[in-house]
Coordinates of C-alpha atoms and ligand atoms in Angstrom, one line a residue:
X1 CA 78.8 105.6 157.3
X2 CA 76.8 107.3 154.5
X3 CA 78.8 107.8 151.3
X4 CA 77.6 110.6 149.1
X5 CA 77.7 109.5 145.5
X6 CA 80.3 111.3 143.4
X7 CA 77.8 112.3 140.8
X8 CA 77.0 115.3 143.0
X9 CA 80.2 116.8 141.6
X10 CA 78.2 118.7 139.0
X11 CA 76.4 120.4 141.9
X12 CA 79.7 121.2 143.4
X13 CA 80.8 122.8 140.1
X14 CA 77.6 124.8 139.8
X15 CA 77.7 126.0 143.4
X16 CA 81.4 127.0 143.1
X17 CA 80.7 128.8 139.9
X18 CA 77.7 130.6 141.5
X19 CA 79.7 131.8 144.5
X20 CA 82.8 133.0 142.7
X21 CA 83.2 135.6 140.0
X22 CA 83.8 134.5 136.5
X23 CA 86.5 137.2 136.1
X24 CA 88.4 135.8 139.1
X25 CA 88.1 132.3 137.8
X26 CA 89.2 133.5 134.3
X27 CA 92.2 135.2 135.9
X28 CA 93.6 131.8 137.2
X29 CA 92.3 129.8 134.2
X30 CA 89.7 128.0 136.4
X31 CA 87.1 126.4 134.1
X32 CA 85.9 123.3 135.8
X33 CA 85.2 120.2 133.8
X34 CA 81.5 119.1 133.6
X35 CA 81.0 115.5 134.9
X36 CA 79.9 114.2 131.5
X37 CA 83.2 115.3 130.0
X38 CA 85.1 113.9 133.0
X39 CA 83.4 110.5 132.5
X40 CA 84.2 110.5 128.8
X41 CA 87.8 111.3 129.6
X42 CA 88.0 108.6 132.2
X43 CA 86.6 106.1 129.7
X44 CA 89.5 106.8 127.4
X45 CA 92.2 105.2 129.6
X46 CA 93.2 101.6 128.9
X47 CA 93.4 99.2 131.8
X48 CA 96.3 99.9 134.1
X49 CA 98.4 98.0 136.7
X50 CA 97.0 96.8 140.1
X51 CA 98.7 99.7 141.9
X52 CA 97.5 102.9 140.4
X53 CA 99.2 106.2 140.8
X54 CA 97.1 109.0 139.6
X55 CA 98.2 112.6 139.2
X56 CA 95.7 115.5 138.8
X57 CA 97.7 118.8 138.3
X58 CA 95.4 121.9 138.8
X59 CA 92.7 119.7 140.3
X60 CA 90.1 122.3 141.1
X61 CA 87.3 120.6 143.0
X62 CA 88.7 117.2 142.0
X63 CA 86.2 116.1 139.4
X64 CA 88.7 114.5 137.1
X65 CA 90.5 112.2 139.5
X66 CA 87.2 111.5 141.4
X67 CA 85.4 110.5 138.2
X68 CA 88.3 108.3 137.2
X69 CA 88.3 106.6 140.6
X70 CA 84.6 106.0 140.2
X71 CA 85.2 104.5 136.7
X72 CA 87.9 102.2 138.1
X73 CA 85.6 100.9 140.9
X74 CA 82.8 100.2 138.4
X75 CA 85.1 98.0 136.3
X76 CA 85.4 94.2 136.6
X77 CA 89.2 94.3 137.0
X78 CA 89.5 96.7 139.8
X79 CA 93.0 97.9 141.0
X80 CA 94.3 96.7 144.4
X81 CA 95.3 100.2 145.4
X82 CA 94.8 103.8 144.2
X83 CA 97.1 106.7 145.1
X84 CA 96.0 110.2 144.1
X85 CA 98.1 113.3 144.1
X86 CA 96.2 116.5 143.4
X87 CA 97.9 119.9 143.0
X88 CA 95.9 123.0 143.6
X89 CA 96.8 126.6 144.5
X90 CA 93.5 128.3 144.9
X91 CA 92.4 128.4 148.5
X92 CA 88.7 129.2 147.7
X93 CA 88.2 125.8 146.0
X94 CA 90.3 123.9 148.6
X95 CA 87.3 122.9 150.8
X96 CA 85.6 121.3 147.8
X97 CA 88.7 119.5 146.8
X98 CA 89.2 118.2 150.4
X99 CA 85.6 117.0 150.4
X100 CA 86.0 115.2 147.1
X101 CA 89.2 113.4 148.2
X102 CA 87.4 112.3 151.4
X103 CA 84.5 110.9 149.4
X104 CA 86.9 109.0 147.1
X105 CA 88.6 107.5 150.1
X106 CA 85.3 106.3 151.5
X107 CA 84.2 104.9 148.2
X108 CA 87.4 103.0 147.8
X109 CA 87.4 101.7 151.4
X110 CA 83.8 100.5 151.1
X111 CA 84.8 98.6 147.9
X112 CA 87.9 97.0 149.5
X113 CA 90.4 99.1 147.6
X114 CA 93.4 100.7 149.4
X115 CA 93.4 104.5 148.9
X116 CA 95.9 107.2 149.6
X117 CA 95.1 110.8 148.7
X118 CA 97.3 113.8 148.9
X119 CA 96.6 117.4 148.2
X120 CA 99.6 119.5 147.4
X121 CA 98.8 123.1 148.0
X122 CA 101.6 124.4 145.9
X123 CA 102.5 125.6 142.4
X124 CA 102.6 122.5 140.2
X125 CA 105.1 124.0 137.9
X126 CA 107.7 124.7 140.6
X127 CA 107.1 121.3 142.2
X128 CA 107.2 119.3 139.0
X129 CA 110.4 121.0 137.9
X130 CA 112.0 120.0 141.2
X131 CA 110.6 116.5 141.0
X132 CA 112.0 116.0 137.4
X133 CA 115.3 117.7 137.8
X134 CA 118.1 115.3 137.1
X135 CA 121.0 115.6 139.5
X136 CA 123.6 113.4 141.0
X137 CA 122.5 114.5 144.5
X138 CA 118.8 114.5 144.2
X139 CA 116.7 111.3 144.2
X140 CA 114.1 111.5 141.4
X141 CA 110.6 112.1 142.8
X142 CA 107.6 109.8 142.4
X143 CA 106.3 108.8 139.0
X144 CA 102.7 108.1 138.0
X145 CA 100.9 105.5 136.0
X146 CA 98.1 107.9 135.0
X147 CA 97.7 111.7 134.6
X148 CA 94.3 113.2 134.1
X149 CA 94.2 117.0 133.6
X150 CA 92.4 120.1 132.6
X151 CA 95.2 122.6 133.2
X152 CA 94.8 126.3 133.7
X153 CA 95.0 128.4 130.4
X154 CA 97.0 131.5 130.7
X155 CA 99.6 133.2 128.6
X156 CA 103.1 133.1 130.0
X157 CA 104.8 136.4 129.9
X158 CA 108.4 136.0 128.8
X159 CA 109.7 138.5 131.4
X160 CA 108.3 136.6 134.4
X161 CA 110.0 134.3 137.0
X162 CA 107.8 131.5 135.8
X163 CA 109.0 131.8 132.2
X164 CA 112.7 132.0 133.4
X165 CA 112.2 128.9 135.6
X166 CA 110.7 126.9 132.7
X167 CA 113.3 128.1 130.3
X168 CA 116.1 127.0 132.6
X169 CA 114.5 123.5 132.5
X170 CA 114.4 123.6 128.6
X171 CA 110.6 124.0 128.7
X172 CA 109.8 126.7 126.2
X173 CA 106.1 127.4 126.1
X174 CA 103.8 130.4 125.6
X175 CA 100.9 129.2 127.6
X176 CA 100.6 127.6 131.1
X177 CA 98.5 124.7 129.8
X178 CA 101.4 123.5 127.6
X179 CA 103.8 123.7 130.6
X180 CA 101.3 121.6 132.7
X181 CA 101.1 118.9 129.9
X182 CA 104.8 118.9 129.3
X183 CA 105.7 118.5 133.0
X184 CA 102.9 115.9 133.5
X185 CA 104.4 113.7 130.8
X186 CA 107.8 113.9 132.4
X187 CA 106.2 112.7 135.6
X188 CA 104.7 109.6 133.9
X189 CA 106.3 106.2 134.2
X190 CA 107.3 104.5 131.0
X191 CA 104.1 103.1 129.5
X192 CA 102.0 105.5 131.7
X193 CA 98.9 107.1 130.2
X194 CA 97.7 110.7 130.0
X195 CA 94.2 112.0 129.2
X196 CA 94.0 115.8 128.9
X197 CA 91.5 118.4 127.8
X198 CA 93.2 121.6 126.5
X199 CA 92.9 124.2 123.7
X200 CA 93.8 122.8 120.4
X201 CA 96.2 125.7 119.6
X202 CA 99.2 123.5 120.2
X203 CA 98.4 121.3 117.2
X204 CA 100.0 123.7 114.7
X205 CA 101.8 127.0 114.4
X206 CA 105.4 128.0 115.4
X207 CA 104.7 129.1 119.0
X208 CA 104.0 125.5 120.1
X209 CA 106.6 123.8 117.9
X210 CA 109.0 122.9 120.8
X211 CA 106.1 121.6 122.9
X212 CA 104.8 119.5 120.0
X213 CA 108.2 118.1 119.1
X214 CA 108.8 117.1 122.7
X215 CA 105.3 115.7 123.3
X216 CA 105.2 113.7 120.1
X217 CA 108.7 112.3 120.7
X218 CA 107.9 111.1 124.2
X219 CA 104.2 110.2 123.7
X220 CA 102.1 108.1 121.3
X221 CA 98.7 109.7 120.5
X222 CA 96.0 107.0 120.6
X223 CA 92.8 109.0 120.7
X224 CA 91.8 112.6 119.9
X225 CA 88.3 113.9 120.5
X226 CA 87.3 117.1 118.8
X227 CA 84.5 119.4 119.8
X228 CA 82.7 120.8 116.8
X229 CA 81.2 123.6 118.8
X230 CA 83.6 126.2 120.2
X231 CA 81.3 127.0 123.1
X232 CA 80.0 123.7 124.4
X233 CA 83.0 121.8 125.8
X234 CA 82.6 123.5 129.1
X235 CA 78.8 123.3 129.1
X236 CA 77.4 126.5 130.6
X237 CA 80.7 128.2 131.4
X238 CA 80.8 130.4 128.2
X239 CA 84.3 129.3 127.4
X240 CA 84.8 130.4 123.8
X241 CA 87.7 128.2 122.8
X242 CA 88.5 125.3 120.5
X243 CA 89.2 122.4 122.8
X244 CA 90.3 118.9 122.3
X245 CA 90.6 115.8 124.5
X246 CA 93.5 113.4 123.9
X247 CA 94.7 110.1 125.2
X248 CA 98.4 109.3 124.9
X249 CA 100.9 106.7 126.2
X250 CA 104.4 107.6 127.3
X251 CA 106.8 105.6 125.1
X252 CA 108.9 106.0 122.0
X253 CA 107.0 103.4 120.0
X254 CA 104.1 105.1 118.1
X255 CA 100.8 103.4 117.6
X256 CA 99.8 102.4 114.1
X257 CA 96.6 104.3 114.1
X258 CA 94.9 107.1 116.0
X259 CA 91.2 107.2 116.7
X260 CA 89.6 110.5 116.0
X261 CA 86.2 111.1 117.4
X262 CA 84.0 114.2 117.1
X263 CA 80.9 115.5 119.0
X264 CA 79.1 118.7 118.9
X265 CA 79.3 119.3 122.6
X266 CA 78.7 117.0 125.6
X267 CA 76.7 114.5 123.5
X268 CA 79.5 111.9 123.7
X269 CA 77.1 109.0 123.1
X270 CA 76.5 110.4 119.6
X271 CA 80.2 110.8 118.8
X272 CA 81.4 109.8 115.4
X273 CA 84.6 107.8 115.3
X274 CA 87.2 107.0 112.6
X275 CA 90.5 105.3 112.8
X276 CA 93.2 106.8 110.7
X277 CA 96.9 105.8 110.2
X278 CA 99.2 107.7 112.7
X279 CA 101.1 109.0 109.7
X280 CA 98.0 110.8 108.5
X281 CA 97.8 112.7 111.9
X282 CA 101.5 113.4 112.3
X283 CA 103.2 113.3 108.9
X284 CA 106.6 111.6 109.2
X285 CA 108.4 114.0 107.0
X286 CA 107.0 117.1 108.7
X287 CA 109.7 118.9 110.7
X288 CA 107.1 121.2 112.3
X289 CA 105.2 118.1 113.5
X290 CA 101.7 119.5 113.0
X291 CA 98.9 117.5 114.4
X292 CA 96.4 117.2 111.6
X293 CA 92.8 117.2 112.9
X294 CA 91.2 118.2 109.5
X295 CA 90.2 114.6 108.9
X296 CA 86.7 113.6 107.9
X297 CA 85.1 110.3 107.2
X298 CA 86.0 110.4 103.5
X299 CA 89.6 110.4 104.5
X300 CA 89.3 107.1 106.2
X301 CA 86.9 105.5 103.8
X302 CA 89.6 104.6 101.1
X303 CA 90.9 102.0 103.6
X304 CA 87.4 100.4 103.8
X305 CA 86.9 100.6 100.0
X306 CA 90.4 99.2 99.2
X307 CA 89.7 96.1 101.2
X308 CA 88.8 94.2 98.0
X309 CA 92.1 95.1 96.5
X310 CA 94.4 93.0 98.6
X311 CA 97.4 92.2 96.4
X312 CA 100.8 93.9 96.6
X313 CA 103.4 94.6 94.0
X314 CA 105.5 91.8 95.4
X315 CA 102.7 89.3 95.1
X316 CA 102.1 90.4 91.5
X317 CA 105.8 89.9 90.8
X318 CA 106.1 93.6 89.8
X319 CA 108.5 96.4 90.8
X320 CA 108.6 100.1 90.6
X321 CA 111.7 102.1 90.1
X322 CA 112.7 105.7 89.5
X323 CA 113.6 106.7 85.9
X324 CA 117.4 106.3 85.4
X325 CA 118.0 109.3 83.1
X326 CA 119.0 112.3 85.2
X327 CA 118.9 114.9 82.5
X328 CA 121.4 117.4 83.8
X329 CA 124.0 114.6 84.2
X330 CA 123.3 113.2 80.7
X331 CA 123.1 116.6 79.0
X332 CA 125.7 115.8 76.3
X333 CA 123.6 112.8 75.2
X334 CA 120.3 114.5 74.9
X335 CA 118.6 115.7 71.6
X336 CA 115.7 118.0 71.2
X337 CA 114.2 115.7 68.5
X338 CA 114.7 112.1 67.5
X339 CA 117.5 111.5 65.0
X340 CA 119.3 108.4 63.8
X341 CA 120.8 106.5 66.7
X342 CA 118.6 108.1 69.3
X343 CA 115.8 106.5 71.3
X344 CA 112.7 108.2 73.0
X345 CA 113.4 110.0 76.2
X346 CA 110.2 110.3 78.2
X347 CA 109.3 113.1 80.6
X348 CA 106.1 114.0 82.5
X349 CA 105.3 116.5 79.7
X350 CA 104.7 113.5 77.5
X351 CA 101.7 112.4 79.5
X352 CA 98.4 112.8 77.5
X353 CA 95.1 111.1 78.4
X354 CA 96.7 108.2 80.2
X355 CA 99.2 107.4 77.4
X356 CA 102.5 108.8 76.1
X357 CA 102.3 111.4 73.4
X358 CA 105.8 111.6 71.9
X359 CA 107.6 113.6 70.6
X360 CA 106.3 117.0 71.8
X361 CA 107.3 120.3 70.4
X362 CA 107.3 122.4 73.6
X363 CA 110.9 123.4 73.0
X364 CA 111.5 123.0 76.7
X365 CA 112.3 119.3 77.1
X366 CA 114.4 117.0 75.1
X367 CA 112.7 114.2 73.3
X368 CA 115.5 111.8 72.6
X369 CA 118.7 110.4 74.1
X370 CA 121.6 109.1 72.0
X371 CA 122.1 105.3 71.9
X372 CA 125.7 104.6 72.8
X373 CA 127.8 102.5 75.1
X374 CA 127.7 105.4 77.6
X375 CA 123.9 105.6 77.8
X376 CA 123.1 101.9 77.5
X377 CA 122.8 101.5 81.3
X378 CA 120.3 104.4 81.4
X379 CA 117.8 102.7 79.0
X380 CA 115.3 99.9 79.2
X381 CA 114.0 97.5 76.6
X382 CA 110.9 98.7 74.8
X383 CA 107.8 97.2 76.3
X384 CA 104.5 98.1 78.0
X385 CA 105.3 100.1 81.2
X386 CA 103.2 102.1 83.6
X387 CA 104.8 105.5 84.3
X388 CA 103.8 107.8 87.2
X389 CA 104.9 111.4 87.8
X390 CA 107.1 111.9 90.8
X391 CA 106.2 115.5 91.5
X392 CA 102.9 117.2 91.8
X393 CA 102.1 120.7 93.0
X394 CA 99.8 121.5 96.0
X395 CA 97.3 123.0 93.6
X396 CA 97.0 119.8 91.5
X397 CA 94.0 117.7 92.2
X398 CA 95.8 114.5 92.2
X399 CA 99.1 113.2 93.5
X400 CA 99.2 109.9 91.6
X401 CA 99.1 110.4 87.9
X402 CA 99.8 107.4 85.6
X403 CA 100.3 106.9 81.9
X404 CA 101.0 103.9 79.7
X405 CA 104.1 103.5 77.5
X406 CA 102.8 101.5 74.6
X407 CA 105.8 100.2 72.5
X408 CA 103.6 99.6 69.5
X409 CA 103.2 103.4 69.0
X410 CA 106.9 104.1 68.6
X411 CA 109.6 102.7 66.4
X412 CA 112.3 102.0 69.1
X413 CA 114.0 99.0 70.6
X414 CA 115.0 100.9 73.8
X415 CA 113.6 103.8 75.8
X416 CA 114.8 106.2 78.4
X417 CA 112.6 107.2 81.4
X418 CA 113.7 110.5 82.9
X419 CA 114.3 110.8 86.7
X420 CA 111.0 112.8 87.3
X421 CA 109.1 109.6 86.6
X422 CA 108.7 106.2 88.3
X423 CA 108.1 103.2 86.1
X424 CA 106.5 99.9 86.9
X425 CA 108.3 96.8 85.4
X426 CA 108.7 93.1 85.7
X427 CA 112.3 92.3 86.5
X428 CA 113.5 95.3 84.6
X429 CA 111.4 94.6 81.5
X430 CA 107.9 95.5 80.2
X431 CA 104.6 94.0 81.4
X432 CA 101.8 92.2 79.5
X433 CA 99.6 94.8 77.7
X434 CA 96.3 94.1 79.5
X435 CA 98.0 94.1 83.0
X436 CA 99.7 97.5 82.1
X437 CA 96.4 99.0 81.1
X438 CA 94.6 97.7 84.3
X439 CA 97.4 99.0 86.5
X440 CA 97.3 102.5 84.9
X441 CA 93.5 102.6 85.3
X442 CA 93.7 101.6 88.9
X443 CA 96.5 104.2 89.7
X444 CA 94.4 106.9 88.0
X445 CA 91.3 106.1 90.2
X446 CA 90.2 108.5 92.9
X447 CA 90.3 105.9 95.5
X448 CA 94.0 105.1 94.8
X449 CA 94.9 108.8 95.1
X450 CA 92.9 109.2 98.3
X451 CA 94.6 106.1 99.8
X452 CA 98.0 107.5 98.8
X453 CA 97.3 110.8 100.5
X454 CA 96.4 109.0 103.7
X455 CA 100.0 107.8 104.0
X456 CA 101.9 110.6 102.4
X457 CA 101.9 114.2 103.7
X458 CA 103.9 115.6 100.8
X459 CA 103.4 116.3 97.1
X460 CA 106.2 114.0 96.0
X461 CA 105.2 110.5 94.9
X462 CA 108.2 108.2 95.7
X463 CA 108.7 104.7 94.5
X464 CA 108.8 103.6 98.2
X465 CA 105.3 105.0 98.7
X466 CA 104.0 103.3 95.6
X467 CA 105.4 100.0 96.9
X468 CA 103.4 100.3 100.1
X469 CA 100.0 100.7 98.3
X470 CA 97.6 97.8 98.0
X471 CA 96.9 96.7 94.4
X472 CA 94.2 94.7 92.6
X473 CA 95.1 91.0 92.0
X474 CA 96.4 89.8 88.6
X475 CA 92.9 88.7 87.6
X476 CA 91.4 92.1 88.6
X477 CA 94.0 94.0 86.8
X478 CA 93.4 92.1 83.6
X479 CA 89.7 92.7 83.9
X480 CA 90.3 96.4 84.5
X481 CA 92.6 96.6 81.5
X482 CA 89.8 95.5 79.2
X483 CA 88.2 98.9 79.7
X484 CA 91.2 100.8 78.4
X485 CA 91.3 101.2 74.6
X486 CA 93.1 104.0 72.7
X487 CA 92.8 106.5 75.6
X488 CA 92.2 106.3 79.3
X489 CA 88.5 106.6 80.2
X490 CA 87.5 109.9 82.0
X491 CA 87.7 110.1 85.8
X492 CA 84.0 109.3 86.4
X493 CA 84.2 106.2 84.3
X494 CA 87.4 105.0 85.9
X495 CA 85.9 105.4 89.4
X496 CA 82.7 103.6 88.3
X497 CA 84.8 100.7 86.9
X498 CA 86.8 100.3 90.1
X499 CA 83.6 100.5 92.2
X500 CA 82.0 97.8 90.1
X501 CA 85.1 95.6 90.5
X502 CA 84.9 96.1 94.3
X503 CA 81.2 95.3 94.3
X504 CA 81.8 92.1 92.4
X505 CA 84.4 90.9 94.9
X506 CA 82.1 91.6 97.9
X507 CA 79.4 89.4 96.4
Ligands
LIG1 C1 91.0 124.7 134.2 S1 90.9 124.5 135.9 C2 90.5 122.8 136.0 C3 90.2 122.3 137.4 C4 89.9 120.8 137.4 N1 91.0 120.0 137.0 C5 88.7 120.5 136.5 O1 88.9 119.9 135.5 O2 87.6 120.9 136.9 C6 92.6 124.7 136.5 C7 92.9 124.6 137.9 O3 94.3 124.8 138.1 C8 94.5 125.6 139.2 N2 95.8 126.2 139.1 C9 96.2 127.3 138.4 N3 97.5 127.5 138.5 C10 98.0 126.5 139.2 C11 99.3 126.2 139.6 N4 100.4 126.9 139.2 N5 99.5 125.1 140.3 C12 98.5 124.3 140.7 N6 97.2 124.6 140.3 C13 97.0 125.7 139.6 C14 93.4 126.6 139.2 O4 93.1 127.1 140.5 C15 92.2 125.8 138.7 O5 91.5 125.2 139.8

């Protein structure tokens, strides 16, 4: 028997595209995947079980499952058996699909792998809803270890039977591609994998929120590939659309990081890849669950650059807490200006060039808090502390902003830090002067701020977030502190000092 190699699939695509009209194909969202893209998609899957169950909904001529079968066969750890289920409704493309399935079967048999292929000539949406419907009387349908898909793209009109059917299954989507992805994930076994190529429109915006929430709850995104060109993802097919490819696992556990790769078009061998924390892609506090793709290599580089700073607050024996004075609760104890029996009350407005400038005459904030039995729990012993602002605005260049409370500048035994600040301390008391200065310098560096942004999607700088950051070692902090005199050096100098410290530790 002669087995035609599957790489002729690009000819199939071309001949099908030549013999059918583009408007007809566009009508049913029929843009066939180029073989190069299908190969790249197949390479994204991680190794699977010995018995593979592959679903290809909206299979077209079958390029996706066929390329994946080919990839599996070329691997060292081949599966024992492969089962493919392909859904397709278009009768024009059916002969091509049948031929591809036959060739897959021959390829598997000649390589000693059991193969079962089924073409379901029916609407995937209706069939999948029936398969996934939970009922006492219906046995749940079959589940898959792998789904590979390039679904049809088509707006779903809210007045149609399709829309009503989806709605009654709690699937609220505005485009058919999202319905395909949603139903495909329901058909995955726990731990099953999906690789899909779709428009990137679902990553943000209100229309896809329900889809995003459901997808990100059930799946863990491992890999996202972004096409920089809007026209090249489908090769010569003139599809003007921003597309992405993604690989995700079904399971509640999220991966620690997501790999983001980018290529101009089908030049996948030249793709640039970065690994970013999952929280940077889907911010944990974001109720809209946007998928952030606006990541460039500078976003990932702080991790690399921070490798030389491997201490933690715990290791340093330091802590960070939120200022204890909540001004509106302590109103009766506050004074505009210092008087007898008051101590300094420090707000963010007292930050000036990396130190505390107190008192200030803004007329808006109090400068002092009465010293009494009622306020003693709100105050801390005077000492060197690093203070950071808890709130920043979107427009502000930095999130992390630090200043030094230097007790030698004020005549006070105690001090109050207002609740809009966090303060770094050692068991509730001040730190050595040189360590304080080094810590403030580090927190004011660009690399520390970039690192912070990787993990935090919001403008607030909480003590919990500051605890998670890496810090320079005790020795490094003391060395950094030596550069701080009466004021904090400017940004450029701070960054150069940190860079020099990192260079030293690499050598
Ligand atoms: C974007 S094309 C992709 C084809 C193929 N997976 C590929 O990657 O080349 C989507 C395919 O889904 C098919 N299709 C559209 N609506 C469908 C439905 N409701 N059920 C099953 N297939 C459908 C179209 O005929 C088309 O062949």
